[in-house]
Structures are given as structure tokens and as C-alpha cells.
mmCIF file of C-alpha atoms and ligand atoms in Angstrom:
data_model
loop_
_atom_site.group_PDB
_atom_site.id
_atom_site.type_symbol
_atom_site.label_atom_id
_atom_site.label_comp_id
_atom_site.label_asym_id
_atom_site.label_seq_id
_atom_site.Cartn_x
_atom_site.Cartn_y
_atom_site.Cartn_z
ATOM 1 C CA MET G 1 3.661 9.545 -10.228
ATOM 2 C CA VAL G 2 6.394 7.582 -8.496
ATOM 3 C CA ARG G 3 10.303 8.323 -8.932
ATOM 4 C CA VAL G 4 12.766 6.386 -7.140
ATOM 5 C CA ARG G 5 16.233 7.104 -7.707
ATOM 6 C CA GLU G 6 19.568 4.873 -6.446
ATOM 7 C CA LEU G 7 17.357 3.924 -2.966
ATOM 8 C CA THR G 8 19.498 2.043 -0.878
ATOM 9 C CA MET G 9 18.654 0.894 3.135
ATOM 10 C CA ARG G 10 21.120 -0.543 5.461
ATOM 11 C CA LEU G 11 20.299 -1.454 8.691
ATOM 12 C CA PRO G 12 22.390 -2.228 11.689
ATOM 13 C CA SER G 13 22.699 -6.419 12.263
ATOM 14 C CA GLY G 14 24.395 -6.754 15.197
ATOM 15 C CA ARG G 15 28.126 -5.515 15.001
ATOM 16 C CA ALA G 16 27.590 -5.802 11.080
ATOM 17 C CA GLU G 17 25.155 -4.015 9.020
ATOM 18 C CA ILE G 18 22.575 -5.648 6.154
ATOM 19 C CA THR G 19 22.206 -4.388 2.820
ATOM 20 C CA VAL G 20 18.324 -4.741 2.205
ATOM 21 C CA LEU G 21 17.949 -2.512 -0.589
ATOM 22 C CA ASP G 22 20.872 -1.657 -2.898
ATOM 23 C CA GLY G 23 20.844 0.974 -5.611
ATOM 24 C CA VAL G 24 17.145 0.278 -6.709
ATOM 25 C CA SER G 25 15.527 2.554 -9.355
ATOM 26 C CA LEU G 26 12.044 2.589 -10.562
ATOM 27 C CA ASP G 27 9.456 4.791 -12.277
ATOM 28 C CA VAL G 28 5.413 4.406 -11.914
ATOM 29 C CA GLY G 29 3.276 6.292 -14.432
ATOM 30 C CA ARG G 30 0.037 7.992 -13.359
ATOM 31 C CA GLY G 31 -2.767 5.420 -13.584
ATOM 32 C CA GLU G 32 -0.152 2.378 -13.843
ATOM 33 C CA PHE G 33 -0.723 -0.954 -11.974
ATOM 34 C CA VAL G 34 3.046 -2.235 -11.085
ATOM 35 C CA ALA G 35 3.398 -5.472 -9.407
ATOM 36 C CA VAL G 36 6.628 -6.296 -7.047
ATOM 37 C CA SER G 37 7.431 -9.803 -6.806
ATOM 38 C CA GLY G 38 10.692 -11.558 -5.347
ATOM 39 C CA PRO G 39 11.268 -13.908 -2.394
ATOM 40 C CA SER G 40 10.777 -13.409 0.822
ATOM 41 C CA GLY G 41 13.135 -11.243 2.733
ATOM 42 C CA SER G 42 14.117 -9.437 -0.898
ATOM 43 C CA GLY G 43 13.520 -5.989 0.084
ATOM 44 C CA LYS G 44 9.906 -5.792 -0.998
ATOM 45 C CA SER G 45 8.225 -4.541 1.869
ATOM 46 C CA THR G 46 11.209 -2.051 2.670
ATOM 47 C CA LEU G 47 10.792 -0.430 -0.945
ATOM 48 C CA LEU G 48 7.073 -0.002 -0.349
ATOM 49 C CA GLY G 49 7.630 1.469 3.098
ATOM 50 C CA LEU G 50 10.522 3.832 1.562
ATOM 51 C CA VAL G 51 7.774 4.683 -1.271
ATOM 52 C CA ALA G 52 4.754 5.680 1.426
ATOM 53 C CA GLY G 53 7.514 7.775 3.494
ATOM 54 C CA LEU G 54 7.046 5.333 6.082
ATOM 55 C CA ASP G 55 10.779 5.250 6.685
ATOM 56 C CA GLN G 56 13.918 7.119 5.627
ATOM 57 C CA PRO G 57 16.338 6.008 3.161
ATOM 58 C CA THR G 58 20.071 5.578 3.709
ATOM 59 C CA SER G 59 20.945 7.289 0.341
ATOM 60 C CA GLY G 60 18.774 7.486 -3.004
ATOM 61 C CA SER G 61 15.497 9.306 -3.167
ATOM 62 C CA VAL G 62 11.784 9.155 -3.716
ATOM 63 C CA ALA G 63 9.146 11.379 -5.080
ATOM 64 C CA ILE G 64 5.717 11.307 -5.728
ATOM 65 C CA GLY G 65 3.792 13.643 -8.095
ATOM 66 C CA GLY G 66 7.323 15.446 -8.360
ATOM 67 C CA ARG G 67 7.478 16.148 -4.431
ATOM 68 C CA GLU G 68 10.770 14.780 -2.948
ATOM 69 C CA LEU G 69 9.889 13.186 0.281
ATOM 70 C CA GLY G 70 13.231 13.655 1.591
ATOM 71 C CA ARG G 71 12.756 17.285 1.066
ATOM 72 C CA LEU G 72 9.359 17.793 2.915
ATOM 73 C CA ASP G 73 9.114 18.875 6.875
ATOM 74 C CA GLU G 74 7.439 16.888 8.697
ATOM 75 C CA ASP G 75 3.904 18.312 8.401
ATOM 76 C CA ALA G 76 4.149 18.050 4.572
ATOM 77 C CA LEU G 77 4.971 14.625 4.720
ATOM 78 C CA ALA G 78 2.543 13.652 6.962
ATOM 79 C CA ARG G 79 0.064 15.276 4.922
ATOM 80 C CA LEU G 80 1.605 13.852 1.444
ATOM 81 C CA ARG G 81 1.265 10.544 3.145
ATOM 82 C CA ARG G 82 -2.253 11.131 4.457
ATOM 83 C CA GLU G 83 -3.964 12.418 1.336
ATOM 84 C CA THR G 84 -1.896 11.385 -1.747
ATOM 85 C CA VAL G 85 -1.045 7.722 -0.720
ATOM 86 C CA GLY G 86 -3.210 4.817 0.404
ATOM 87 C CA TYR G 87 -1.491 1.836 2.439
ATOM 88 C CA VAL G 88 -2.830 -1.947 2.690
ATOM 89 C CA PHE G 89 -1.096 -4.188 4.632
ATOM 90 C CA GLN G 90 -0.801 -7.814 4.705
ATOM 91 C CA SER G 91 -2.142 -8.183 8.309
ATOM 92 C CA PHE G 92 -4.781 -5.264 7.845
ATOM 93 C CA HIS G 93 -3.388 -3.033 10.641
ATOM 94 C CA LEU G 94 -6.772 -1.996 12.320
ATOM 95 C CA ILE G 95 -7.256 -0.295 15.257
ATOM 96 C CA PRO G 96 -8.984 -3.009 17.782
ATOM 97 C CA THR G 97 -10.839 -0.759 20.129
ATOM 98 C CA LEU G 98 -12.559 1.252 17.006
ATOM 99 C CA THR G 99 -15.590 -0.148 15.290
ATOM 100 C CA ALA G 100 -14.965 -0.615 11.338
ATOM 101 C CA ALA G 101 -17.080 2.655 10.917
ATOM 102 C CA GLU G 102 -14.542 4.367 13.426
ATOM 103 C CA ASN G 103 -11.448 2.932 11.815
ATOM 104 C CA VAL G 104 -12.366 4.137 8.149
ATOM 105 C CA ALA G 105 -13.258 7.609 9.293
ATOM 106 C CA VAL G 106 -9.575 8.015 10.853
ATOM 107 C CA PRO G 107 -8.067 9.928 8.228
ATOM 108 C CA LEU G 108 -11.247 11.679 7.326
ATOM 109 C CA GLU G 109 -11.097 13.044 10.566
ATOM 110 C CA LEU G 110 -7.182 13.939 10.690
ATOM 111 C CA ALA G 111 -7.924 15.740 7.356
ATOM 112 C CA GLY G 112 -10.789 17.778 9.208
ATOM 113 C CA ARG G 113 -13.699 16.597 6.667
ATOM 114 C CA ASP G 114 -17.287 17.084 7.426
ATOM 115 C CA ASP G 115 -18.939 14.129 8.814
ATOM 116 C CA ALA G 116 -16.312 11.678 8.819
ATOM 117 C CA LEU G 117 -18.581 8.851 10.161
ATOM 118 C CA GLY G 118 -21.422 9.035 7.549
ATOM 119 C CA ARG G 119 -18.562 8.965 4.962
ATOM 120 C CA ALA G 120 -16.869 5.745 6.564
ATOM 121 C CA GLY G 121 -20.170 4.079 6.554
ATOM 122 C CA ALA G 122 -20.624 4.881 2.683
ATOM 123 C CA LEU G 123 -17.302 3.686 2.085
ATOM 124 C CA LEU G 124 -17.916 0.465 3.958
ATOM 125 C CA ASP G 125 -21.278 -0.022 1.939
ATOM 126 C CA GLU G 126 -18.798 0.309 -1.531
ATOM 127 C CA VAL G 127 -16.492 -2.104 -0.159
ATOM 128 C CA GLY G 128 -19.497 -4.774 0.434
ATOM 129 C CA LEU G 129 -19.609 -4.338 4.110
ATOM 130 C CA GLU G 130 -23.271 -3.210 4.471
ATOM 131 C CA GLY G 131 -24.569 -3.819 8.094
ATOM 132 C CA ARG G 132 -20.886 -4.149 9.198
ATOM 133 C CA ALA G 133 -20.072 -0.507 10.175
ATOM 134 C CA HIS G 134 -20.848 -0.838 14.108
ATOM 135 C CA HIS G 135 -18.470 -4.066 14.251
ATOM 136 C CA TYR G 136 -14.992 -4.275 16.256
ATOM 137 C CA PRO G 137 -12.278 -5.872 14.172
ATOM 138 C CA VAL G 138 -12.126 -8.796 16.067
ATOM 139 C CA GLN G 139 -15.756 -9.850 15.121
ATOM 140 C CA LEU G 140 -14.978 -9.687 11.610
ATOM 141 C CA SER G 141 -13.523 -12.288 8.980
ATOM 142 C CA GLY G 142 -9.991 -11.930 7.862
ATOM 143 C CA GLY G 143 -11.505 -11.196 4.477
ATOM 144 C CA GLU G 144 -13.833 -8.375 6.094
ATOM 145 C CA GLN G 145 -11.233 -6.879 7.853
ATOM 146 C CA GLN G 146 -9.130 -6.342 4.809
ATOM 147 C CA ARG G 147 -12.043 -4.893 3.601
ATOM 148 C CA VAL G 148 -12.418 -1.893 6.312
ATOM 149 C CA ALA G 149 -8.655 -1.159 5.925
ATOM 150 C CA ILE G 150 -9.011 -0.947 2.144
ATOM 151 C CA ALA G 151 -12.014 1.295 2.549
ATOM 152 C CA ARG G 152 -9.867 3.375 5.351
ATOM 153 C CA ALA G 153 -7.128 3.433 2.893
ATOM 154 C CA VAL G 154 -9.349 5.048 -0.057
ATOM 155 C CA ALA G 155 -11.038 7.143 2.062
ATOM 156 C CA LEU G 156 -9.366 10.498 0.941
ATOM 157 C CA ALA G 157 -9.355 8.966 -2.573
ATOM 158 C CA PRO G 158 -5.244 8.971 -2.889
ATOM 159 C CA PRO G 159 -3.857 9.168 -6.441
ATOM 160 C CA LEU G 160 -1.639 6.432 -5.624
ATOM 161 C CA LEU G 161 -2.372 3.212 -3.908
ATOM 162 C CA LEU G 162 0.214 0.774 -2.249
ATOM 163 C CA ALA G 163 -0.771 -2.521 -1.119
ATOM 164 C CA ASP G 164 1.921 -5.208 0.626
ATOM 165 C CA GLU G 165 0.706 -8.848 -0.054
ATOM 166 C CA PRO G 166 -2.926 -7.705 0.606
ATOM 167 C CA THR G 167 -4.077 -11.213 0.010
ATOM 168 C CA GLY G 168 -1.191 -12.893 2.068
ATOM 169 C CA ASN G 169 -3.156 -13.312 5.561
ATOM 170 C CA LEU G 170 -6.458 -14.802 3.462
ATOM 171 C CA ASP G 171 -7.413 -18.160 1.767
ATOM 172 C CA SER G 172 -7.123 -18.132 -1.796
ATOM 173 C CA THR G 173 -10.605 -17.516 -2.716
ATOM 174 C CA THR G 174 -11.221 -14.439 -0.382
ATOM 175 C CA GLY G 175 -8.219 -13.343 -1.621
ATOM 176 C CA ALA G 176 -9.573 -13.545 -5.284
ATOM 177 C CA GLN G 177 -12.070 -11.229 -3.615
ATOM 178 C CA ILE G 178 -9.970 -8.694 -2.641
ATOM 179 C CA ILE G 179 -7.916 -8.229 -5.379
ATOM 180 C CA GLU G 180 -11.218 -8.153 -7.435
ATOM 181 C CA LEU G 181 -12.311 -5.340 -4.958
ATOM 182 C CA LEU G 182 -8.677 -3.365 -5.294
ATOM 183 C CA LEU G 183 -8.609 -3.478 -8.841
ATOM 184 C CA ARG G 184 -12.267 -2.223 -9.300
ATOM 185 C CA LEU G 185 -11.507 0.498 -6.896
ATOM 186 C CA ARG G 186 -8.350 1.430 -8.825
ATOM 187 C CA ARG G 187 -10.357 1.536 -11.780
ATOM 188 C CA GLU G 188 -12.884 3.677 -10.817
ATOM 189 C CA ARG G 189 -10.862 6.186 -9.428
ATOM 190 C CA GLY G 190 -8.002 5.998 -11.865
ATOM 191 C CA ALA G 191 -5.503 5.668 -9.133
ATOM 192 C CA THR G 192 -1.986 4.018 -9.620
ATOM 193 C CA LEU G 193 -1.367 1.244 -8.115
ATOM 194 C CA VAL G 194 1.865 -0.529 -6.694
ATOM 195 C CA MET G 195 1.306 -4.226 -5.349
ATOM 196 C CA VAL G 196 3.860 -6.674 -3.832
ATOM 197 C CA THR G 197 2.766 -10.059 -4.196
ATOM 198 C CA HIS G 198 3.946 -13.362 -4.525
ATOM 199 C CA ASP G 199 1.348 -14.970 -7.013
ATOM 200 C CA PRO G 200 2.046 -15.357 -10.359
ATOM 201 C CA ALA G 201 -1.827 -15.040 -11.184
ATOM 202 C CA LEU G 202 -2.223 -11.649 -9.795
ATOM 203 C CA ALA G 203 0.909 -10.016 -11.112
ATOM 204 C CA ALA G 204 -0.436 -10.955 -14.453
ATOM 205 C CA HIS G 205 -3.161 -8.318 -14.242
ATOM 206 C CA ALA G 206 -0.687 -6.002 -13.751
ATOM 207 C CA ASP G 207 0.984 -3.501 -16.195
ATOM 208 C CA ARG G 208 4.400 -4.633 -15.267
ATOM 209 C CA VAL G 209 6.337 -6.811 -13.345
ATOM 210 C CA VAL G 210 9.096 -5.458 -11.259
ATOM 211 C CA MET G 211 11.452 -8.335 -9.928
ATOM 212 C CA LEU G 212 13.291 -7.896 -6.919
ATOM 213 C CA HIS G 213 16.312 -9.975 -5.431
ATOM 214 C CA ASP G 214 18.576 -9.307 -2.490
ATOM 215 C CA GLY G 215 17.669 -5.664 -2.620
ATOM 216 C CA ARG G 216 18.479 -5.255 -6.307
ATOM 217 C CA VAL G 217 16.043 -4.932 -9.114
ATOM 218 C CA ILE G 218 16.761 -8.277 -11.381
ATOM 219 C CA GLY G 219 14.562 -8.018 -14.078
ATOM 220 C CA GLU G 220 11.216 -6.485 -15.283
ATOM 221 C CA ARG G 221 8.835 -7.749 -17.611
ATOM 222 C CA ARG G 222 4.978 -6.348 -19.166
ATOM 223 C CA ALA G 223 2.130 -9.046 -18.262
ATOM 224 C CA ALA G 224 0.641 -10.852 -21.177
ATOM 225 C CA ASN G 225 -2.891 -9.588 -20.354
ATOM 226 C CA GLY G 226 -2.015 -6.591 -18.723
ATOM 227 C CA GLY G 227 -3.803 -3.291 -17.914
HETATM 228 N N1 LIG K 1 13.648 -3.350 10.807
HETATM 229 C C1 LIG K 1 14.645 -4.116 10.654
HETATM 230 N N2 LIG K 1 15.757 -4.632 10.959
HETATM 231 C C2 LIG K 1 16.883 -5.304 10.415
HETATM 232 N N3 LIG K 1 16.213 -5.970 9.410
HETATM 233 C C3 LIG K 1 15.439 -5.713 8.603
HETATM 234 C C4 LIG K 1 14.265 -4.710 9.306
HETATM 235 N N4 LIG K 1 13.488 -4.519 8.436
HETATM 236 C C5 LIG K 1 13.740 -5.907 7.444
HETATM 237 N N5 LIG K 1 15.099 -6.355 7.777
HETATM 238 C C6 LIG K 1 15.775 -7.330 6.935
HETATM 239 O O1 LIG K 1 15.752 -6.776 5.541
HETATM 240 C C7 LIG K 1 15.379 -7.891 4.372
HETATM 241 C C8 LIG K 1 14.299 -7.491 4.057
HETATM 242 O O2 LIG K 1 12.922 -7.539 4.325
HETATM 243 P P1 LIG K 1 11.870 -7.138 3.674
HETATM 244 O O3 LIG K 1 11.955 -5.644 3.270
HETATM 245 O O4 LIG K 1 10.915 -7.274 4.852
HETATM 246 O O5 LIG K 1 11.583 -8.236 2.570
HETATM 247 P P2 LIG K 1 10.101 -8.852 1.728
HETATM 248 O O6 LIG K 1 8.937 -8.000 1.940
HETATM 249 O O7 LIG K 1 10.727 -8.786 0.425
HETATM 250 O O8 LIG K 1 10.343 -10.288 2.624
HETATM 251 C C9 LIG K 1 15.110 -8.928 5.371
HETATM 252 O O9 LIG K 1 15.988 -9.698 5.491
HETATM 253 C C10 LIG K 1 15.023 -8.916 6.827
HETATM 254 O O10 LIG K 1 15.216 -9.652 7.587
HETATM 255 MG MG1 LIG K 2 7.621 -8.290 3.017
#
């Protein structure tokens, strides 16, 4: 599903340059759940952003479903990002001036789906937010906002879900509920999941844990109770 080859990302830092990712290669099979762990600053978010096509690498390649992102034109890349990849951020990234239902409807409308708001309401029910459709993000708790963000991420049933520390801004009880939701949706939809996490308990749910340090893959292990 995901094929990353020799991915390098250098960014300017004053007069010098810092190497954020340094020759990262990674394969994620269809339906697999891979956790990415590593200390703060090790390049986890940068890697996930490159996999999502949100950014362009200095060198190396990313292919999703056999399609190399660097070879797609702008329109094709935008379509692939919208329909193939669902992205969940640590800080939710909801649009503050839109209600919960309107936020979830955004990708449906961009994809030209009929009855986007109606479908958005059904998705909100599915993530346990019955009765919250007309609330604005500021009127929702952190856990509720992340549920809205997850409903938005899965609205077009993308085969690939990317989540960057999705529980990083939540207390542990709420975080556990969010993980349960993500894992349930992934199971029901048979989606591939790549999740950045610091949490060893969470990583234990994964089929595989990839460890990053200073922009390099330094190790990989299969979780004891993975799957
Ligand atoms: N836009 C940027 N400009 C300069 N440095 C950046 C930028 N984005 C990330 N970095 C640096 O790259 C390194 C890796 O960042 P990041 O991928 O966010 O790590 P992680 O998610 O593992 O904490 C950090 O040292 C960070 O300061
Ligand atoms: Mg990060």
C-alpha cells in the first residue's frame, strides 16, 4: 500500500541546513497497522506528511497503491490525497467557523458527493457524536473534536489512514477511547493504518513498530500481540 524509498528531507536552518530525514525506506502492506515511534524531533511528523503528499522531499520517493507521488500532477495528487488518504492530526485541525457536520462534509463536497451534509450526520453518529452535528468546534471537548476529525478523515472511505499522535492532546481515558474508535474503523473498513505514537501500550496493538531516531530508521519490531 505504501512504499517509501530513500526518503531524505533537508530544511534550511539559519545559514546551515538540517537533515530531518536521512534515507528512510519503509513498506506498509495493505491492511497492515504500522506504528512509528521515536523521540520528539526524530522526524516522525515529517515522514507522515511526506507519505500524505503534504510536502515534497529533497530526494527519494513515496508511492501509494503503486502510484509514485512525485510523478503526479497537481490535480492527480490532490485527488489521491482526498480519496486515498485520511489524515488525523494531533491538534484536530477542524475549521472553527464550520459546525461538526459541515467540517465532515468538506471532503464529501470537494469530491462532488450528493447529500454531503446528510452523509456527514451519519458519519458523526458512527463515531459516537449523535446530537453534536450542529455544534462548533469550540463547543466540543478535545475528544469530541478528534471524533469529528476522524469522521472527516474516513468520510470518503480512504484505504489508507495516517494518524500523527492522535491522542497527544487528550487525557489518557479519552485517548484510549479515540484509539478504540480508530482501530474499530480500521477493522470495519479493512484500511491500512500508519500511526505515529509515543505510547508503548498503543504501539502494542500494531502489527509492526518502526523506530526513528535523528531522521533514520534505527529498528523495527513485531508487536507481541499485534493484529
Ligand atoms: N518547517 C520546518 N523548518 C525547519 N525545521 C523543521 C521544520 N519542520 C520540522 N523541522 C525540524 O525537523 C525535525 C523533525 O521534526 P518532526 O518531523 O516534527 O519530528 P517529530 O514529529 O518526530 O517530533 C525537528 O528538529 C524540527 O525542529
Ligand atoms: Mg511530530
